[in-house]
Short mmCIF file of C-alpha atoms in Angstrom, two decimals:
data_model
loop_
_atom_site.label_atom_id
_atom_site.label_comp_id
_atom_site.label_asym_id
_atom_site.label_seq_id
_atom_site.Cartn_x
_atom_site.Cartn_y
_atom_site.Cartn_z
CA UNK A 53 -44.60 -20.04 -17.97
CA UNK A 54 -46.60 -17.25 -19.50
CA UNK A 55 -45.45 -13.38 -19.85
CA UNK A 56 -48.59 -10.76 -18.65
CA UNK A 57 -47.93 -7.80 -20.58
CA UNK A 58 -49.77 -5.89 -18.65
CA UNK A 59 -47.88 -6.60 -15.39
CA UNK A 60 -44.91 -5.89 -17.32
CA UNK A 61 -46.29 -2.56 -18.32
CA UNK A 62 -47.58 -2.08 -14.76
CA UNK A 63 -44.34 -2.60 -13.11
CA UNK A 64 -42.69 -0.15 -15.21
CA UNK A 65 -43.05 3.45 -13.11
CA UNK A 66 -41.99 1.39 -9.84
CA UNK A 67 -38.79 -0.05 -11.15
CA UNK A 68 -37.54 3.42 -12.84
CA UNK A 69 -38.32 4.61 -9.44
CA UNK A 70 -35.83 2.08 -8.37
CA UNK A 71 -33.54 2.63 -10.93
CA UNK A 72 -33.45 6.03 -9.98
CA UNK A 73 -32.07 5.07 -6.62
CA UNK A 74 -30.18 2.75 -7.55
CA UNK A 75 -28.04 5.22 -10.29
CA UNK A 76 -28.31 8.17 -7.51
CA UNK A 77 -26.60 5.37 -5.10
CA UNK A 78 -24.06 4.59 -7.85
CA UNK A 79 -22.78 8.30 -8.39
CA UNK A 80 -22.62 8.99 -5.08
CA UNK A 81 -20.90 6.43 -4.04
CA UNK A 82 -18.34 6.85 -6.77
CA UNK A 83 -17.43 10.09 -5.89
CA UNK A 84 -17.15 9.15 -2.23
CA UNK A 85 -14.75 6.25 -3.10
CA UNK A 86 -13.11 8.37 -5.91
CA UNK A 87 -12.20 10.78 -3.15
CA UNK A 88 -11.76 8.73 -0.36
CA UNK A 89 -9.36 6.58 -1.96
CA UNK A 90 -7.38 8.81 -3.28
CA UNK A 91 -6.89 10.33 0.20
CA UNK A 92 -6.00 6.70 1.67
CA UNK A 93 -3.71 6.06 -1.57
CA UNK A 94 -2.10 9.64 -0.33
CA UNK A 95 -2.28 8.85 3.34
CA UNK A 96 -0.11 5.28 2.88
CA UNK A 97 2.23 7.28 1.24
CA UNK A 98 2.44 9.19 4.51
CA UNK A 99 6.22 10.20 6.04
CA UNK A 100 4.74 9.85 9.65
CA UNK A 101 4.90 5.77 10.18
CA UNK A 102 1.18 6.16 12.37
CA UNK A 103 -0.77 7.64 9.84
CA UNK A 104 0.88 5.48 7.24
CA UNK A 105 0.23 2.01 9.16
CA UNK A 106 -3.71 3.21 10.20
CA UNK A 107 -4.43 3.28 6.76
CA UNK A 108 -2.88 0.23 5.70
CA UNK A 109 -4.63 -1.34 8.58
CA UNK A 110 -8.07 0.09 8.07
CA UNK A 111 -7.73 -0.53 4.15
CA UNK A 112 -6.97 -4.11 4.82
CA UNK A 113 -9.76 -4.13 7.70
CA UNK A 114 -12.79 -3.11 4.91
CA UNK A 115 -11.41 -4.83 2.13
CA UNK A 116 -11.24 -8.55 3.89
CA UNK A 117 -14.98 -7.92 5.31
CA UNK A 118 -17.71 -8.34 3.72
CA UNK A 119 -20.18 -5.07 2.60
CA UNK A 120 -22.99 -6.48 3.87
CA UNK A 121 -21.76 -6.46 7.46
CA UNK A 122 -20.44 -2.65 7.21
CA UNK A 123 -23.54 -2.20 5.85
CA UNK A 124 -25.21 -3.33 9.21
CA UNK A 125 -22.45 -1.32 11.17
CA UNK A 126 -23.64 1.74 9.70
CA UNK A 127 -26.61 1.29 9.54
CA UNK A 128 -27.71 -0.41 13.05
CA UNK A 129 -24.73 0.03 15.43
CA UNK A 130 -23.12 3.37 14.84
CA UNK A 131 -26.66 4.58 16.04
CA UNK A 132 -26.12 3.19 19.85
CA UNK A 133 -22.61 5.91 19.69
CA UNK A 134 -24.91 8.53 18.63
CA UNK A 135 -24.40 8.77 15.19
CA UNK A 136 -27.32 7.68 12.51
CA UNK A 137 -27.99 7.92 8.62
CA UNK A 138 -30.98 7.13 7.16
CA UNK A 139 -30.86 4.06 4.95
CA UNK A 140 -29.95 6.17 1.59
CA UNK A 141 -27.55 7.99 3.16
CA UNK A 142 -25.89 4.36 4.84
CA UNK A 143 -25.85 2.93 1.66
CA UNK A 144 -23.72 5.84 0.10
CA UNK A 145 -21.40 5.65 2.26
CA UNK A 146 -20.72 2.15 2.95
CA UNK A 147 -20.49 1.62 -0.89
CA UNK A 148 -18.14 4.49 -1.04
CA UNK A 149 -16.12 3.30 1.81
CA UNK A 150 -15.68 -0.01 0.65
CA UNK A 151 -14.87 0.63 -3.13
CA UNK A 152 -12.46 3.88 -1.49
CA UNK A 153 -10.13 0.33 -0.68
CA UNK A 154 -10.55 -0.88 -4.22
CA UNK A 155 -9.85 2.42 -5.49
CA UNK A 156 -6.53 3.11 -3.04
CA UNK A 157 -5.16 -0.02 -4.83
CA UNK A 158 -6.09 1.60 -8.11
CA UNK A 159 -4.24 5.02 -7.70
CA UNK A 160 -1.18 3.42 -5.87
CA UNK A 161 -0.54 1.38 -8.94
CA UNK A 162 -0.95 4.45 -11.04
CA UNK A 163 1.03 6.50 -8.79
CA UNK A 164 3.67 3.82 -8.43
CA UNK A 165 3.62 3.99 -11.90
CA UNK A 166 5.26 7.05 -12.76
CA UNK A 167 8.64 7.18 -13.52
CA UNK A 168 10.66 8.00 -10.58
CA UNK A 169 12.75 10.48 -13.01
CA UNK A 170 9.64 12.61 -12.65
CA UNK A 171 10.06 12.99 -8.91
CA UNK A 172 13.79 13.96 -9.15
CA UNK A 173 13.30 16.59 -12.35
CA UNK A 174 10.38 18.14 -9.27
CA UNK A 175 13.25 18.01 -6.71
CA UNK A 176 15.97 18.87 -8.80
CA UNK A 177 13.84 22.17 -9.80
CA UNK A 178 12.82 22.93 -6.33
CA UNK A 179 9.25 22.40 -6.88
CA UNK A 180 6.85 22.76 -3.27
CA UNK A 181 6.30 19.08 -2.75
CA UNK A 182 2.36 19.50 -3.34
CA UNK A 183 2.85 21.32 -6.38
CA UNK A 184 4.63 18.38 -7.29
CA UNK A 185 1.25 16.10 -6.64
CA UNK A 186 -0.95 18.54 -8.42
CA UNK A 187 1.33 19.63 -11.17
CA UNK A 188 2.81 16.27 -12.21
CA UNK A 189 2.29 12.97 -10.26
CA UNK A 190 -1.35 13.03 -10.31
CA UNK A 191 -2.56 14.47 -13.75
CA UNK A 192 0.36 11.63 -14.75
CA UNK A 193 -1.17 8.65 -12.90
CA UNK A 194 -4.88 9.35 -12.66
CA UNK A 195 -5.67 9.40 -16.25
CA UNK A 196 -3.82 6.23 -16.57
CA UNK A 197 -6.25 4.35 -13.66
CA UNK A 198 -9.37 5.92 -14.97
CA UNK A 199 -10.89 2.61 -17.00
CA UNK A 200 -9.96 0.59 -13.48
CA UNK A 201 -11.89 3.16 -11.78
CA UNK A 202 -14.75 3.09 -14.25
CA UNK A 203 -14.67 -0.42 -13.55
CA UNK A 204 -16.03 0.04 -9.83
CA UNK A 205 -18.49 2.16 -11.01
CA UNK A 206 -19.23 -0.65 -12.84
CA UNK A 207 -19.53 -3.33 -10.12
CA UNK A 208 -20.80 -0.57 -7.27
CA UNK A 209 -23.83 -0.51 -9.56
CA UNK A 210 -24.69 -3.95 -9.78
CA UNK A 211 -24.39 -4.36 -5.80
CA UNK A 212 -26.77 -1.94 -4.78
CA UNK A 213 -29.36 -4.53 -4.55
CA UNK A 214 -27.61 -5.76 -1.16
CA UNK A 215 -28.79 -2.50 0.10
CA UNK A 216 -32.05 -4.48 0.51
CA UNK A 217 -30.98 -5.64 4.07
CA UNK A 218 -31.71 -1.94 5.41
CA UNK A 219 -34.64 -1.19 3.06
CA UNK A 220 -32.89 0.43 0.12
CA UNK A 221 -35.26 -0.28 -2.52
CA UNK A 222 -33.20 0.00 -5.71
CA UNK A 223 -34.51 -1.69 -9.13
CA UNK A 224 -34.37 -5.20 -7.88
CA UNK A 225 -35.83 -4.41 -4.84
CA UNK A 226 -38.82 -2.13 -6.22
CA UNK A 227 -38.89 -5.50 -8.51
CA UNK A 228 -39.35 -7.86 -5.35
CA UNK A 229 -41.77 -5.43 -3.87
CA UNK A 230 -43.91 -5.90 -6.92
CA UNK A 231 -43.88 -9.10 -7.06
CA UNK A 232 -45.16 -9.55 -3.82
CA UNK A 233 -48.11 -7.60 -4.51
CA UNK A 234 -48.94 -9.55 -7.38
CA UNK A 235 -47.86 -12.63 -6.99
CA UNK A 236 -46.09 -12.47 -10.21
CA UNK A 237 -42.16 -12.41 -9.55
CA UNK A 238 -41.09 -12.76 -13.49
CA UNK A 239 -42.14 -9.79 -15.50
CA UNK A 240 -40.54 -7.49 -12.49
CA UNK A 241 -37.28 -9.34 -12.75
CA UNK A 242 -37.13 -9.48 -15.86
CA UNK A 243 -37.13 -6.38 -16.55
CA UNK A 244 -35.16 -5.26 -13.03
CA UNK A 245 -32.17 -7.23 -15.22
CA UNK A 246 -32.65 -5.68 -18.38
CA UNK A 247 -32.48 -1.98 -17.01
CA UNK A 248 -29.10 -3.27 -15.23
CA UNK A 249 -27.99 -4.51 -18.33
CA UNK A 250 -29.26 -1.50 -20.43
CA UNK A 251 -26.50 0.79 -18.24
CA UNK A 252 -24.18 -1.55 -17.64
CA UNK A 253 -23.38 -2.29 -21.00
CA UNK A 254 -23.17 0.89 -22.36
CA UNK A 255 -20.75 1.71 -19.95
CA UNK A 256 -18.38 -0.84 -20.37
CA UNK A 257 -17.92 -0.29 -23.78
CA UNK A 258 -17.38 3.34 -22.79
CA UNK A 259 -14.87 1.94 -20.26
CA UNK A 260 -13.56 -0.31 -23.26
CA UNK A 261 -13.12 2.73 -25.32
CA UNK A 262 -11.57 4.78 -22.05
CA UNK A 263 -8.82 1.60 -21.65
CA UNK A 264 -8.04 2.15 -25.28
CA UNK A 265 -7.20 5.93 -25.07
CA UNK A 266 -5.45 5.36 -22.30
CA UNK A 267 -3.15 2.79 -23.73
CA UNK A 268 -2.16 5.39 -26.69
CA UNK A 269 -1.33 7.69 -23.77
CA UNK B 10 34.81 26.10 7.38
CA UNK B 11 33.55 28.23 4.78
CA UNK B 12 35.33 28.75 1.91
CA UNK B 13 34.44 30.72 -0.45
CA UNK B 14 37.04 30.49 -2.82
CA UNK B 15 35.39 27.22 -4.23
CA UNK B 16 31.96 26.89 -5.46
CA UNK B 17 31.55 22.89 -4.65
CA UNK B 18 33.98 21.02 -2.33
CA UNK B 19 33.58 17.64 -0.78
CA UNK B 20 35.31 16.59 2.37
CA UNK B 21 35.71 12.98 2.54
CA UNK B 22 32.18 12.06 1.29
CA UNK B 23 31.73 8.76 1.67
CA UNK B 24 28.72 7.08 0.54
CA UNK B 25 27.42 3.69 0.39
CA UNK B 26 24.42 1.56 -1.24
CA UNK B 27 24.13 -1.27 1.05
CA UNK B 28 27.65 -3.20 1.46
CA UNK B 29 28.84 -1.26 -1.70
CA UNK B 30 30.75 1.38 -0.53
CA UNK B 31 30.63 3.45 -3.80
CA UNK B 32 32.32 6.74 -2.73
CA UNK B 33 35.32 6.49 -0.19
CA UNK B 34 36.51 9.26 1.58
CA UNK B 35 36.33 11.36 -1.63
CA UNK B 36 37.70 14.96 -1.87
CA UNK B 37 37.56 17.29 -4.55
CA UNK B 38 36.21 20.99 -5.14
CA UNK B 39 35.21 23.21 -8.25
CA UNK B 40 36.28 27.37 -8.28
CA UNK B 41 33.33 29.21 -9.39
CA UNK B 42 32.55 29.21 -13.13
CA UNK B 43 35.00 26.21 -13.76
CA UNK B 44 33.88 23.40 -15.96
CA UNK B 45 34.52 20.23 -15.00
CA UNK B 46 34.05 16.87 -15.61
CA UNK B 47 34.32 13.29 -14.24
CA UNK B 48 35.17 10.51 -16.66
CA UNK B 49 35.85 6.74 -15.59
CA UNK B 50 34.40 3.48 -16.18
CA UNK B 51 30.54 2.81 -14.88
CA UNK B 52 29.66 1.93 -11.74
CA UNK B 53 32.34 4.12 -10.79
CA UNK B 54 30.43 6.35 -8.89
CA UNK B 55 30.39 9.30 -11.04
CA UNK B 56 26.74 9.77 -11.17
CA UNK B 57 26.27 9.52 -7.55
CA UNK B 58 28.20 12.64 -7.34
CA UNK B 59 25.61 14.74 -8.84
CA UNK B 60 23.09 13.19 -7.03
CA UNK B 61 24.46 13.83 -3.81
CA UNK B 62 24.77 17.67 -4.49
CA UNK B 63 21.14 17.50 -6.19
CA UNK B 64 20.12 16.19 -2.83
CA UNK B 65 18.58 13.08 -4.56
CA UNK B 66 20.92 10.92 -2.20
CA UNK B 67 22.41 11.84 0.73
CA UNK B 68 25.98 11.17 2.32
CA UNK B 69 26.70 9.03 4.85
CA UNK B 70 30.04 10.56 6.30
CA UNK B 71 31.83 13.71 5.34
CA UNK B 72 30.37 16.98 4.06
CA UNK B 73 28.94 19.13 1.01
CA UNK B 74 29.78 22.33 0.50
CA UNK B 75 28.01 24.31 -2.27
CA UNK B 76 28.50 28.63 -2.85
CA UNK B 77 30.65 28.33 0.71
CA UNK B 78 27.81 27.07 2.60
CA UNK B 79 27.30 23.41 3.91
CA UNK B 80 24.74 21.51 2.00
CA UNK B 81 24.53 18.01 4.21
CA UNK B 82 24.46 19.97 7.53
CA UNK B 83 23.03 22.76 8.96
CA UNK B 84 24.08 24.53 11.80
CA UNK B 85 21.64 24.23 14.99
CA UNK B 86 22.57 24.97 18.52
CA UNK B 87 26.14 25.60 18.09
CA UNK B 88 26.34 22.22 16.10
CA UNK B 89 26.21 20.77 12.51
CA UNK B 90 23.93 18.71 11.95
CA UNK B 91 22.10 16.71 9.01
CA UNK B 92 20.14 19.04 6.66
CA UNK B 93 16.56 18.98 7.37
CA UNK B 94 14.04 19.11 3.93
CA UNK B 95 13.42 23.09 4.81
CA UNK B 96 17.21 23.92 4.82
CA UNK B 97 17.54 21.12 1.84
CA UNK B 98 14.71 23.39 -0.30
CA UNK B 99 16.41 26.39 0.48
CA UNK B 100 19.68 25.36 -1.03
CA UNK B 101 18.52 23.20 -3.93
CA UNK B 102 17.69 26.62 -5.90
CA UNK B 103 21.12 27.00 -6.20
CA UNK B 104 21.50 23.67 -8.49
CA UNK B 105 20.31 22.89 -11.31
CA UNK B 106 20.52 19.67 -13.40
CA UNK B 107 20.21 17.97 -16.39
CA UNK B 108 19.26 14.45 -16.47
CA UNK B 109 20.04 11.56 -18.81
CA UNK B 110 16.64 10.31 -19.74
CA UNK B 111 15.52 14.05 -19.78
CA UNK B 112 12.61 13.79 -17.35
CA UNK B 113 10.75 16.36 -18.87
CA UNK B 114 6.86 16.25 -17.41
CA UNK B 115 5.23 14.62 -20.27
CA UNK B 116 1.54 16.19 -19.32
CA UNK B 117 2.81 19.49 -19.94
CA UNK B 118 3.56 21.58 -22.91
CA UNK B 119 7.88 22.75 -23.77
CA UNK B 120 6.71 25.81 -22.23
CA UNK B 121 4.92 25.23 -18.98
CA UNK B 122 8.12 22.50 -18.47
CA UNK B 123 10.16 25.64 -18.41
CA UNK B 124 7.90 27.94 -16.36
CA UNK B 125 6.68 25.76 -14.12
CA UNK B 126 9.61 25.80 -11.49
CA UNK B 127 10.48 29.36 -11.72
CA UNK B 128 6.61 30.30 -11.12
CA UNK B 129 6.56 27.76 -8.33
CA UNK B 130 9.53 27.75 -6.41
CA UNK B 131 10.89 30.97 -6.98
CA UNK B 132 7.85 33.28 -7.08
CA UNK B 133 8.38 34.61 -10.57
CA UNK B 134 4.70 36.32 -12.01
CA UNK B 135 3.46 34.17 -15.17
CA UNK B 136 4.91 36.76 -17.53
CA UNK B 137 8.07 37.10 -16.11
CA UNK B 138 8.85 33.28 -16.61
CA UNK B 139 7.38 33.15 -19.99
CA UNK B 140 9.56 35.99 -20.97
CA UNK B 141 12.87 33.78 -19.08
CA UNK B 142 11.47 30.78 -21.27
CA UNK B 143 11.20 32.64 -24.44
CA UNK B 144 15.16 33.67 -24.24
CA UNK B 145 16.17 30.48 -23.28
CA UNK B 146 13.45 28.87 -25.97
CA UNK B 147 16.00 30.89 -28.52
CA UNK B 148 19.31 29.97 -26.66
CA UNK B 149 18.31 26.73 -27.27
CA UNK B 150 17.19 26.79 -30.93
CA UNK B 151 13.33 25.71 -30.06
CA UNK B 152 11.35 29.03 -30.50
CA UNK B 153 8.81 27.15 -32.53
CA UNK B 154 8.06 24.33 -30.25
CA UNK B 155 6.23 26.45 -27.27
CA UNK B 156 3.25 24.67 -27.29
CA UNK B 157 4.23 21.44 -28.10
CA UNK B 158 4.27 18.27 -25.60
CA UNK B 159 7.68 16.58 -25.10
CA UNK B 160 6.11 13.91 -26.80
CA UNK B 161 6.12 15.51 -30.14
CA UNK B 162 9.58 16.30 -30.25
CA UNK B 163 12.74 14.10 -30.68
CA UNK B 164 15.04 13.43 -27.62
CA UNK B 165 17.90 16.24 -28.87
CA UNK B 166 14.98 18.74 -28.59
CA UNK B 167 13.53 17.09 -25.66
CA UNK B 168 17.03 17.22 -24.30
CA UNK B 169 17.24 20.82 -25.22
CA UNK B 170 14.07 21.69 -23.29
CA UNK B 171 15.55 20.15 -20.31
CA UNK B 172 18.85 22.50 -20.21
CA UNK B 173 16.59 25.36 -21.06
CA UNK B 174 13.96 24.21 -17.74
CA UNK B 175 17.15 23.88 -15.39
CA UNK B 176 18.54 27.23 -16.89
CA UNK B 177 15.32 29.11 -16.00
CA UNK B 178 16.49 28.72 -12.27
CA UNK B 179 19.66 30.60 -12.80
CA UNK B 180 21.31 27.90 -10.86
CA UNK B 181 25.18 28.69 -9.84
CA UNK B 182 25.80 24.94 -10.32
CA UNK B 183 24.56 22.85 -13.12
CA UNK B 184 24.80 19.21 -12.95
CA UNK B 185 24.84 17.72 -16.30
CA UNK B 186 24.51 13.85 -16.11
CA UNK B 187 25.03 11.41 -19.22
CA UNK B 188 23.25 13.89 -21.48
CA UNK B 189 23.79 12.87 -24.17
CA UNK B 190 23.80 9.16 -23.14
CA UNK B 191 20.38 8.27 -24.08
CA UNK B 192 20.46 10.49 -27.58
CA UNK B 193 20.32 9.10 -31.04
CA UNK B 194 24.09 9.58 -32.67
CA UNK B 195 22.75 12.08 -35.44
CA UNK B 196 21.27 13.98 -32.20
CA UNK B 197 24.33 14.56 -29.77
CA UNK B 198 26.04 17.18 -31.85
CA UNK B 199 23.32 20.14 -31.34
CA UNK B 200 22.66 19.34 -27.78
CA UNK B 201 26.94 20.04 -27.16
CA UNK B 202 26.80 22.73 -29.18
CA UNK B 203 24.04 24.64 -26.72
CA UNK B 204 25.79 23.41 -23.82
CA UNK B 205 29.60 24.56 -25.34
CA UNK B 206 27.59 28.12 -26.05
CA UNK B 207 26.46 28.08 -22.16
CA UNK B 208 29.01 27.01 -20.87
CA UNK B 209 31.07 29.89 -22.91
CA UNK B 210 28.38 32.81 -22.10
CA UNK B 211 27.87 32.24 -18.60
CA UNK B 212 29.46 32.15 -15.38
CA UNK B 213 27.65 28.59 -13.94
CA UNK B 214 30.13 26.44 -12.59
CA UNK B 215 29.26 23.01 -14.64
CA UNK B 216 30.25 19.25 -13.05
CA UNK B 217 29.77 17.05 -16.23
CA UNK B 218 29.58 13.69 -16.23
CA UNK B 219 29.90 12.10 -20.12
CA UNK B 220 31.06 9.76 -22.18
CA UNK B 221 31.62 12.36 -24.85
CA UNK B 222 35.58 12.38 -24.75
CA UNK B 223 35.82 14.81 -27.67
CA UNK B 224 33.06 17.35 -26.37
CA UNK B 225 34.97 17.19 -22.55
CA UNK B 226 37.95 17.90 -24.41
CA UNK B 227 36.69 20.68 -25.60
CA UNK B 228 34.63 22.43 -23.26
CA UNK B 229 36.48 21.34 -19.67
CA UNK B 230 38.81 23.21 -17.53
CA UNK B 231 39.50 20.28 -15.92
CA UNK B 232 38.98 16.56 -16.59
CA UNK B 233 38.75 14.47 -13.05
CA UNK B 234 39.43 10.69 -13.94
CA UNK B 235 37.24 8.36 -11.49
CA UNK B 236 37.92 5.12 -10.40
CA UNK B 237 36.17 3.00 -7.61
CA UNK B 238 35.29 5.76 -5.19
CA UNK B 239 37.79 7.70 -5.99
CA UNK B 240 40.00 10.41 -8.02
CA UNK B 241 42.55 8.78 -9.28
CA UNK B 242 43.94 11.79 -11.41
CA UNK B 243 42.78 15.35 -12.60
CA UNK B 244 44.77 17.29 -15.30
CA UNK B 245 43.51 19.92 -17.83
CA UNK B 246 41.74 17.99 -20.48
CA UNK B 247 45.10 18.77 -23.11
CA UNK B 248 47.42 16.88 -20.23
CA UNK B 249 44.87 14.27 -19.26
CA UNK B 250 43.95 13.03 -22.86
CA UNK B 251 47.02 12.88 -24.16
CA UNK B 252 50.10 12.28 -21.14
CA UNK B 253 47.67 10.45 -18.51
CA UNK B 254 49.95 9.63 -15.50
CA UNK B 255 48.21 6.73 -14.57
CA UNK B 256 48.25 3.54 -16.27
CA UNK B 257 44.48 2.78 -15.46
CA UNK B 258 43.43 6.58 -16.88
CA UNK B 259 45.33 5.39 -20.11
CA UNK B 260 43.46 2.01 -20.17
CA UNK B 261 40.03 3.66 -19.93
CA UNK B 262 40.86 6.44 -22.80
CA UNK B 263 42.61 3.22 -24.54
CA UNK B 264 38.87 1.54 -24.60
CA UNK B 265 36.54 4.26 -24.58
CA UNK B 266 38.58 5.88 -27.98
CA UNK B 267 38.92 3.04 -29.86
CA UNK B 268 35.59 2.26 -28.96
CA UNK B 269 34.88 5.51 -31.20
#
């Protein structure tokens, strides 16, 4: 098994390319399962029993399926009721939706986590009851969940490549479409897993760092 | 039944946790500006008192009345029923209370604790509640301590904080519950001595729950001594410290004083 240099070299602008997409998928995910978990975490906490029990329900639903297969709901069903994203776009939001289940799970436990003495100082002073989430419960619980949540980020990033069932093409994808023009699959790869590891490990030490503030907190 | 010669009255509250039945058919009621407080062993339901009228529990027979008006029940259609979380808002701004493990929000500097509510629930401007914190910040002995975080200070101070954030309400009532309970020895003596100044200065009608025999001595009108659900005797602090009637008041001073 030799190494061809200039494959390597030549596969370079096609898998930053990739990257690209692949970190662009990442963010946007995030933020959509940053969000949208936060506003299931909010919704389960929900006086009114239906909106309470749908969430539960459609939380459990996403989390015990696989992505793949919400990935082909979006992507090839959802069209025949009228409603279509292009493969970016699919990708986006199935990884958001599915991590938003993680990342319900994540806030809960942070929001469970604050002492219930906060809740009753907020009553006992008569504060508007989403004051009280604004004001004290959340800037409270979220800082405490943010390594967890940098976590996903974390895993989100390396799963992009399943986006490859729909035509996402990502780093390891740009990487398996360059190898099948040359016929030379391990320079590609090989450096498809290096950029991975070049951001992912970075950012867990950031996360590392993150978990360590947080404990002082 | 209104009544506004009293400033808190229950009619035979009873409340349970479960099976527990931990307040039976209690009466009792507190004349405006009167200082009172509930002694007895724990468990004996003297906590859940203030935390019916904070609204924190609720009852499940009898009625609440705070400044003459019901607190459980509202009136609707000609009848009383429970209090709904509108009506429950509305009269909450007329309580205030003090809690034993402070509960002061730890993400937010001594003085936004103390503005916070009165900006938010009672529609003061900014200024106006920093200017309400400010006295109070001096009341209280912690002028210098505006911009710290609760974390930074001890749990007297911290405690401090907290009487000065349920003051900035100008509550009629203030509930003060085991304040001193969680305090370091060295730290109970200032936090009684703001509270004896309040309670001196003001006209807040105070229901005190403690542990601190010599400070309820001191500062009560009344001393209520509470046993299983119930008042078992009440007598101006001079009477009840030193001639109890009852032989089960006498045992709890007996233990709590030696204990001291």
């Amino acid at each position: 098994m030799n190494w061809d240099w200039e494959n390597a070299r030549d596969s370079i602008p096609l898998l930053l390319q990739g990257l690209l997409v692949t970190v662009e998928l990442t963010l946007l995910g995030s933020l959509v399962a940053y969000v949208l978990g936060l506003v299931f975490a909010l919704l389960r906490r929900s006086r009114i029993p239906v909106v309470s029990q749908a969430v539960f329900l459609l939380v459990e639903f996403v989390r015990s399926t696989p992505l793949l297969i919400q990935v082909f709901v979006i992507f090839y069903l959802l069209p025949e009721v009228g409603i279509r994203f292009n493969a970016f776009t699919t990708g986006v939001i199935a990884l958001g939706l599915h991590y938003a289940t993680y990342t319900s799970e994540v806030y809960r436990a942070g929001i469970e986590a604050v002492p219930k003495g906060q809740w009753e100082a907020a009553t006992a002073l008569s504060l508007p009851r989403g004051r009280t989430w604004t004001g004290i419960i959340l800037p409270q619980a979220v800082p405490r969940v943010l390594p967890a949540l940098g976590n996903y980020m974390i895993s989100m990033f390396k799963e992009t490549p399943l986006l490859l069932a729909i035509g996402v093409l990502d780093v390891l994808n740009q990487a398996k479409e360059q190898a099948a023009v040359t016929f030379r699959a391990i320079e590609p790869y090989t450096l498809a897993g290096l950029l991975f590891l070049l951001i992912s490990l970075p950012s867990s030490i950031l996360v590392r760092r993150l978990e360590r503030r947080v404990g002082q907190l | 039944m209104s009544d506004s010669s009293s400033m808190i009255r229950f009619d035979g509250v009873v409340k349970r946790f479960g099976d527990h039945v931990v307040l039976r058919e209690l009466d009792f009621s507190v004349a405006p500006g009167e200082f009172v407080t509930l002694i007895g062993p724990s468990g004996s339901g003297k906590t859940t008192i203030l935390r019916l009228l904070m609204t924190l529990e609720h009852v499940n027979e009898g009625r609440i009345h705070v400044g003459g008006e019901c607190l459980t029940h509202m009136p609707k259609g000609g009848k009383l029923v429970p209090a709904n979380e509108k009506y429950l808002r509305r009269m909450r701004k007329r309580i205030g209370m003090v809690f034993q493990q402070f509960n002061l929000f730890p993400n937010m500097t001594v003085l936004q604790n103390i503005t916070e509510a009165p900006i938010r629930a009672l529609g003061l401007s900014k200024g106006e509640a920093e200017a309400r914190a400010v006295d109070l910040l001096d009341m209280v002995g912690l002028t210098d301590k505006t911009t710290a975080r609760p974390s930074q200070l001890s749990g007297g101070q911290q405690q401090r904080v907290a009487i000065a954030r349920a003051l900035a309400m100008r509550p009629e009532v203030l509930l003060l519950d085991e304040v001193t309970s969680a305090l370091d020895p060295e730290l109970v003596a200032g936090v009684l001595k703001v509270l004896k100044e309040i309670a001196s200065t003001t006209d807040i009608t105070f229901l005190c729950v403690t542990h601190e025999m010599q400070f309820a001595r001191d500062v009560s009108d009344r001393v209520m001594m509470f046993d299983q659900g119930q008042v078992i005797e009440e007598a101006s602090p001079e009477k009840l410290f030193t001639q109890p009637d009852h032989e089960r008041t006498r045992a709890f001073l007996h233990a709590v004083l030696d204990r001291a």
